[in-house]
mmCIF file of C-alpha atoms in Angstrom:
data_model
loop_
_atom_site.group_PDB
_atom_site.id
_atom_site.type_symbol
_atom_site.label_atom_id
_atom_site.label_comp_id
_atom_site.label_asym_id
_atom_site.label_seq_id
_atom_site.Cartn_x
_atom_site.Cartn_y
_atom_site.Cartn_z
ATOM 1 C CA MET A 1 15.007 -87.510 71.200
ATOM 2 C CA ASP A 2 16.195 -87.093 74.848
ATOM 3 C CA THR A 3 13.277 -87.264 77.527
ATOM 4 C CA ASN A 4 15.447 -84.408 79.224
ATOM 5 C CA HIS A 5 14.803 -82.553 75.962
ATOM 6 C CA THR A 6 11.197 -83.691 75.532
ATOM 7 C CA THR A 7 10.145 -82.536 79.132
ATOM 8 C CA MET A 8 12.034 -79.395 78.852
ATOM 9 C CA ALA A 9 10.356 -78.461 75.656
ATOM 10 C CA GLU A 10 6.658 -78.801 77.006
ATOM 11 C CA THR A 11 7.664 -76.897 80.143
ATOM 12 C CA LEU A 12 8.290 -73.908 78.359
ATOM 13 C CA SER A 13 5.935 -71.511 76.814
ATOM 14 C CA LYS A 14 5.609 -70.610 73.264
ATOM 15 C CA HIS A 15 6.618 -66.884 74.312
ATOM 16 C CA GLU A 16 9.956 -68.198 76.201
ATOM 17 C CA LYS A 17 10.790 -70.412 72.732
ATOM 18 C CA ASN A 18 10.050 -67.272 70.563
ATOM 19 C CA LEU A 19 12.216 -64.914 72.454
ATOM 20 C CA ALA A 20 15.246 -67.261 72.606
ATOM 21 C CA ALA A 21 14.700 -67.993 68.922
ATOM 22 C CA ILE A 22 14.447 -64.306 68.290
ATOM 23 C CA ILE A 23 17.791 -63.245 70.131
ATOM 24 C CA HIS A 24 19.662 -65.748 67.889
ATOM 25 C CA ALA A 25 18.154 -64.961 64.536
ATOM 26 C CA SER A 26 18.559 -61.193 66.039
ATOM 27 C CA THR A 27 22.499 -61.385 65.454
ATOM 28 C CA PHE A 28 21.567 -60.920 61.434
ATOM 29 C CA SER A 29 21.165 -57.743 62.192
ATOM 30 C CA LYS A 30 24.817 -57.018 61.792
ATOM 31 C CA TYR A 31 24.137 -56.997 58.200
ATOM 32 C CA PHE A 32 22.001 -53.893 58.309
ATOM 33 C CA ILE A 33 22.974 -52.029 61.667
ATOM 34 C CA PRO A 34 26.650 -51.385 62.571
ATOM 35 C CA PHE A 35 27.108 -53.990 65.815
ATOM 36 C CA GLY A 36 23.614 -54.926 65.564
ATOM 37 C CA ASN A 37 24.471 -58.773 66.093
ATOM 38 C CA PHE A 38 25.589 -57.448 69.753
ATOM 39 C CA LEU A 39 22.993 -54.615 70.352
ATOM 40 C CA LEU A 40 19.811 -56.407 69.449
ATOM 41 C CA PRO A 41 20.780 -59.485 71.408
ATOM 42 C CA LEU A 42 21.782 -57.616 74.387
ATOM 43 C CA ILE A 43 18.555 -55.438 74.300
ATOM 44 C CA LEU A 44 16.727 -58.337 74.227
ATOM 45 C CA TRP A 45 18.416 -60.597 76.524
ATOM 46 C CA THR A 46 18.566 -57.646 79.266
ATOM 47 C CA ALA A 47 15.103 -56.955 79.010
ATOM 48 C CA ASN A 48 13.671 -60.397 79.324
ATOM 49 C CA LYS A 49 16.732 -62.352 81.414
ATOM 50 C CA LYS A 50 14.999 -61.970 84.906
ATOM 51 C CA ASP A 51 11.326 -63.393 83.557
ATOM 52 C CA HIS A 52 12.666 -66.471 81.637
ATOM 53 C CA SER A 53 15.538 -68.964 82.334
ATOM 54 C CA PHE A 54 15.847 -70.258 78.777
ATOM 55 C CA VAL A 55 16.007 -66.440 77.471
ATOM 56 C CA ASP A 56 18.740 -65.921 79.787
ATOM 57 C CA LYS A 57 20.430 -68.808 78.761
ATOM 58 C CA ASN A 58 20.276 -68.212 75.249
ATOM 59 C CA GLY A 59 20.807 -64.663 75.322
ATOM 60 C CA LYS A 60 24.177 -65.591 77.159
ATOM 61 C CA ARG A 61 25.131 -68.316 74.464
ATOM 62 C CA ALA A 62 24.699 -65.787 71.421
ATOM 63 C CA LEU A 63 26.483 -63.204 72.908
ATOM 64 C CA ASN A 64 29.167 -65.320 73.615
ATOM 65 C CA PHE A 65 29.270 -66.556 70.215
ATOM 66 C CA GLN A 66 29.348 -63.213 68.710
ATOM 67 C CA ILE A 67 32.261 -61.903 70.915
ATOM 68 C CA SER A 68 34.113 -65.229 70.139
ATOM 69 C CA LEU A 69 33.645 -64.668 66.490
ATOM 70 C CA LEU A 70 34.799 -60.883 67.058
ATOM 71 C CA LEU A 71 37.698 -62.198 68.931
ATOM 72 C CA TYR A 72 38.981 -64.826 66.039
ATOM 73 C CA SER A 73 38.405 -62.234 63.303
ATOM 74 C CA ILE A 74 40.782 -59.743 65.296
ATOM 75 C CA VAL A 75 43.057 -62.624 65.830
ATOM 76 C CA LEU A 76 43.198 -63.337 62.235
ATOM 77 C CA GLY A 77 43.873 -59.865 61.644
ATOM 78 C CA ILE A 78 46.759 -59.801 63.804
ATOM 79 C CA PHE A 79 48.286 -62.517 62.235
ATOM 80 C CA THR A 80 48.263 -60.650 58.846
ATOM 81 C CA VAL A 81 50.123 -57.950 59.993
ATOM 82 C CA PRO A 82 53.637 -59.266 60.020
ATOM 83 C CA PHE A 83 53.106 -60.602 56.473
ATOM 84 C CA MET A 84 51.779 -56.900 55.462
ATOM 85 C CA ILE A 85 54.663 -55.361 57.046
ATOM 86 C CA GLY A 86 57.379 -57.767 55.615
ATOM 87 C CA ILE A 87 56.019 -57.032 52.390
ATOM 88 C CA ILE A 88 56.370 -53.535 52.140
ATOM 89 C CA PRO A 89 60.536 -53.477 51.584
ATOM 90 C CA GLU A 90 59.643 -55.614 48.591
ATOM 91 C CA ILE A 91 57.068 -53.241 47.292
ATOM 92 C CA PHE A 92 59.257 -50.314 47.659
ATOM 93 C CA HIS A 93 62.564 -51.799 46.957
ATOM 94 C CA LEU A 94 63.892 -50.363 50.296
ATOM 95 C CA ALA A 95 66.309 -52.900 50.632
ATOM 96 C CA ASP A 96 68.536 -50.884 47.924
ATOM 97 C CA PHE A 97 67.761 -47.401 49.718
ATOM 98 C CA ASN A 98 71.244 -45.915 49.890
ATOM 99 C CA PHE A 99 71.009 -43.737 53.715
ATOM 100 C CA ALA A 100 74.182 -41.883 52.727
ATOM 101 C CA ASN A 101 72.446 -40.021 49.794
ATOM 102 C CA PHE A 102 69.050 -39.738 52.056
ATOM 103 C CA ASN A 103 68.413 -35.928 50.788
ATOM 104 C CA GLU A 104 69.089 -36.620 47.152
ATOM 105 C CA PHE A 105 66.436 -39.788 47.150
ATOM 106 C CA ASN A 106 68.218 -41.490 44.382
ATOM 107 C CA GLY A 107 68.424 -44.761 46.187
ATOM 108 C CA ILE A 108 64.551 -45.321 46.201
ATOM 109 C CA ASN A 109 63.507 -47.363 43.246
ATOM 110 C CA LEU A 110 59.511 -47.250 42.884
ATOM 111 C CA ASP A 111 59.567 -49.718 40.169
ATOM 112 C CA PHE A 112 56.185 -51.424 40.898
ATOM 113 C CA HIS A 113 56.251 -53.825 37.612
ATOM 114 C CA SER A 114 58.859 -55.793 39.476
ATOM 115 C CA PHE A 115 56.598 -56.466 42.515
ATOM 116 C CA HIS A 116 55.608 -60.092 43.013
ATOM 117 C CA PRO A 117 52.340 -60.163 44.559
ATOM 118 C CA GLY A 118 52.805 -63.957 45.363
ATOM 119 C CA ARG A 119 54.368 -63.502 48.990
ATOM 120 C CA LEU A 120 51.371 -61.146 49.574
ATOM 121 C CA LEU A 121 48.726 -63.568 48.238
ATOM 122 C CA TRP A 122 49.228 -66.862 50.333
ATOM 123 C CA PRO A 123 48.766 -65.452 53.797
ATOM 124 C CA LEU A 124 45.783 -63.040 52.367
ATOM 125 C CA GLY A 125 44.277 -66.050 50.845
ATOM 126 C CA ILE A 126 44.529 -68.460 53.980
ATOM 127 C CA VAL A 127 43.243 -65.514 56.027
ATOM 128 C CA GLY A 128 40.672 -65.022 53.591
ATOM 129 C CA ALA A 129 39.449 -68.496 53.738
ATOM 130 C CA ALA A 130 39.775 -68.722 57.571
ATOM 131 C CA HIS A 131 37.281 -65.494 57.674
ATOM 132 C CA LEU A 132 34.898 -67.199 54.957
ATOM 133 C CA GLY A 133 34.871 -70.541 57.330
ATOM 134 C CA LEU A 134 34.091 -67.950 60.421
ATOM 135 C CA PHE A 135 31.173 -66.347 58.241
ATOM 136 C CA LEU A 136 29.782 -69.933 57.454
ATOM 137 C CA VAL A 137 30.287 -71.085 60.804
ATOM 138 C CA ASN A 138 28.110 -67.988 62.183
ATOM 139 C CA ILE A 139 25.553 -68.398 59.543
ATOM 140 C CA VAL A 140 24.929 -72.258 59.795
ATOM 141 C CA TYR A 141 25.119 -72.345 63.655
ATOM 142 C CA THR A 142 22.875 -69.055 64.079
ATOM 143 C CA ILE A 143 20.321 -70.737 62.219
ATOM 144 C CA LEU A 144 20.484 -74.064 63.915
ATOM 145 C CA ALA A 145 20.365 -71.861 67.317
ATOM 146 C CA THR A 146 17.166 -70.110 66.245
ATOM 147 C CA ILE A 147 15.291 -73.438 65.086
ATOM 148 C CA ARG A 148 16.335 -75.728 67.820
ATOM 149 C CA THR A 149 15.627 -73.005 70.354
ATOM 150 C CA SER A 150 11.777 -72.203 68.644
ATOM 151 C CA GLU A 151 11.354 -75.887 69.381
ATOM 152 C CA GLY A 152 12.363 -75.444 72.942
ATOM 153 C CA LEU A 153 15.622 -77.478 72.766
ATOM 154 C CA ASP A 154 19.191 -76.812 74.394
ATOM 155 C CA PHE A 155 21.559 -75.625 71.791
ATOM 156 C CA GLN A 156 25.258 -75.190 72.626
ATOM 157 C CA TYR A 157 27.541 -73.136 69.866
ATOM 158 C CA PRO A 158 30.443 -74.579 69.029
ATOM 159 C CA ILE A 159 34.236 -73.022 69.214
ATOM 160 C CA SER A 160 32.028 -70.326 71.360
ATOM 161 C CA ILE A 161 34.288 -68.921 74.686
ATOM 162 C CA PRO A 162 31.642 -68.376 77.721
ATOM 163 C CA PHE A 163 32.555 -64.582 78.332
ATOM 164 C CA ILE A 164 29.191 -64.125 80.387
ATOM 165 C CA ARG A 165 28.221 -66.432 82.434
#
């Protein structure tokens, strides 16, 4: 163990360590409260950031990590939109649509039995696997952050963008 970590852990009060650990652990509240992964850490952080620098630093890191994960999820969702739009003509056979007889609707073939979901499953499978990866990263690193900060150690999340400085 680094001597810098030892002296830092010894100078922190048990209250500071517990507050920092609770901030990290409170991000799991998203499974019970909508946006709880942002609201509870934000409330705990803003209430205690002026009194404890360790709590201030960890509150920022927990929130930055949660905001980063949300951003990554949104980007993954945006990447799937072109695949979903590209599959619509195949589902409804719109390539065979006869615009000259638009009023008669005789050009639309709504035969769903000839639809092959393979083109849809690849991008959805990749995005699903990426979301599963983000879920696991969130669980593992939030638990690690909670444990390390409860011990008074400095913890830095991976793949976290420092939105709040």
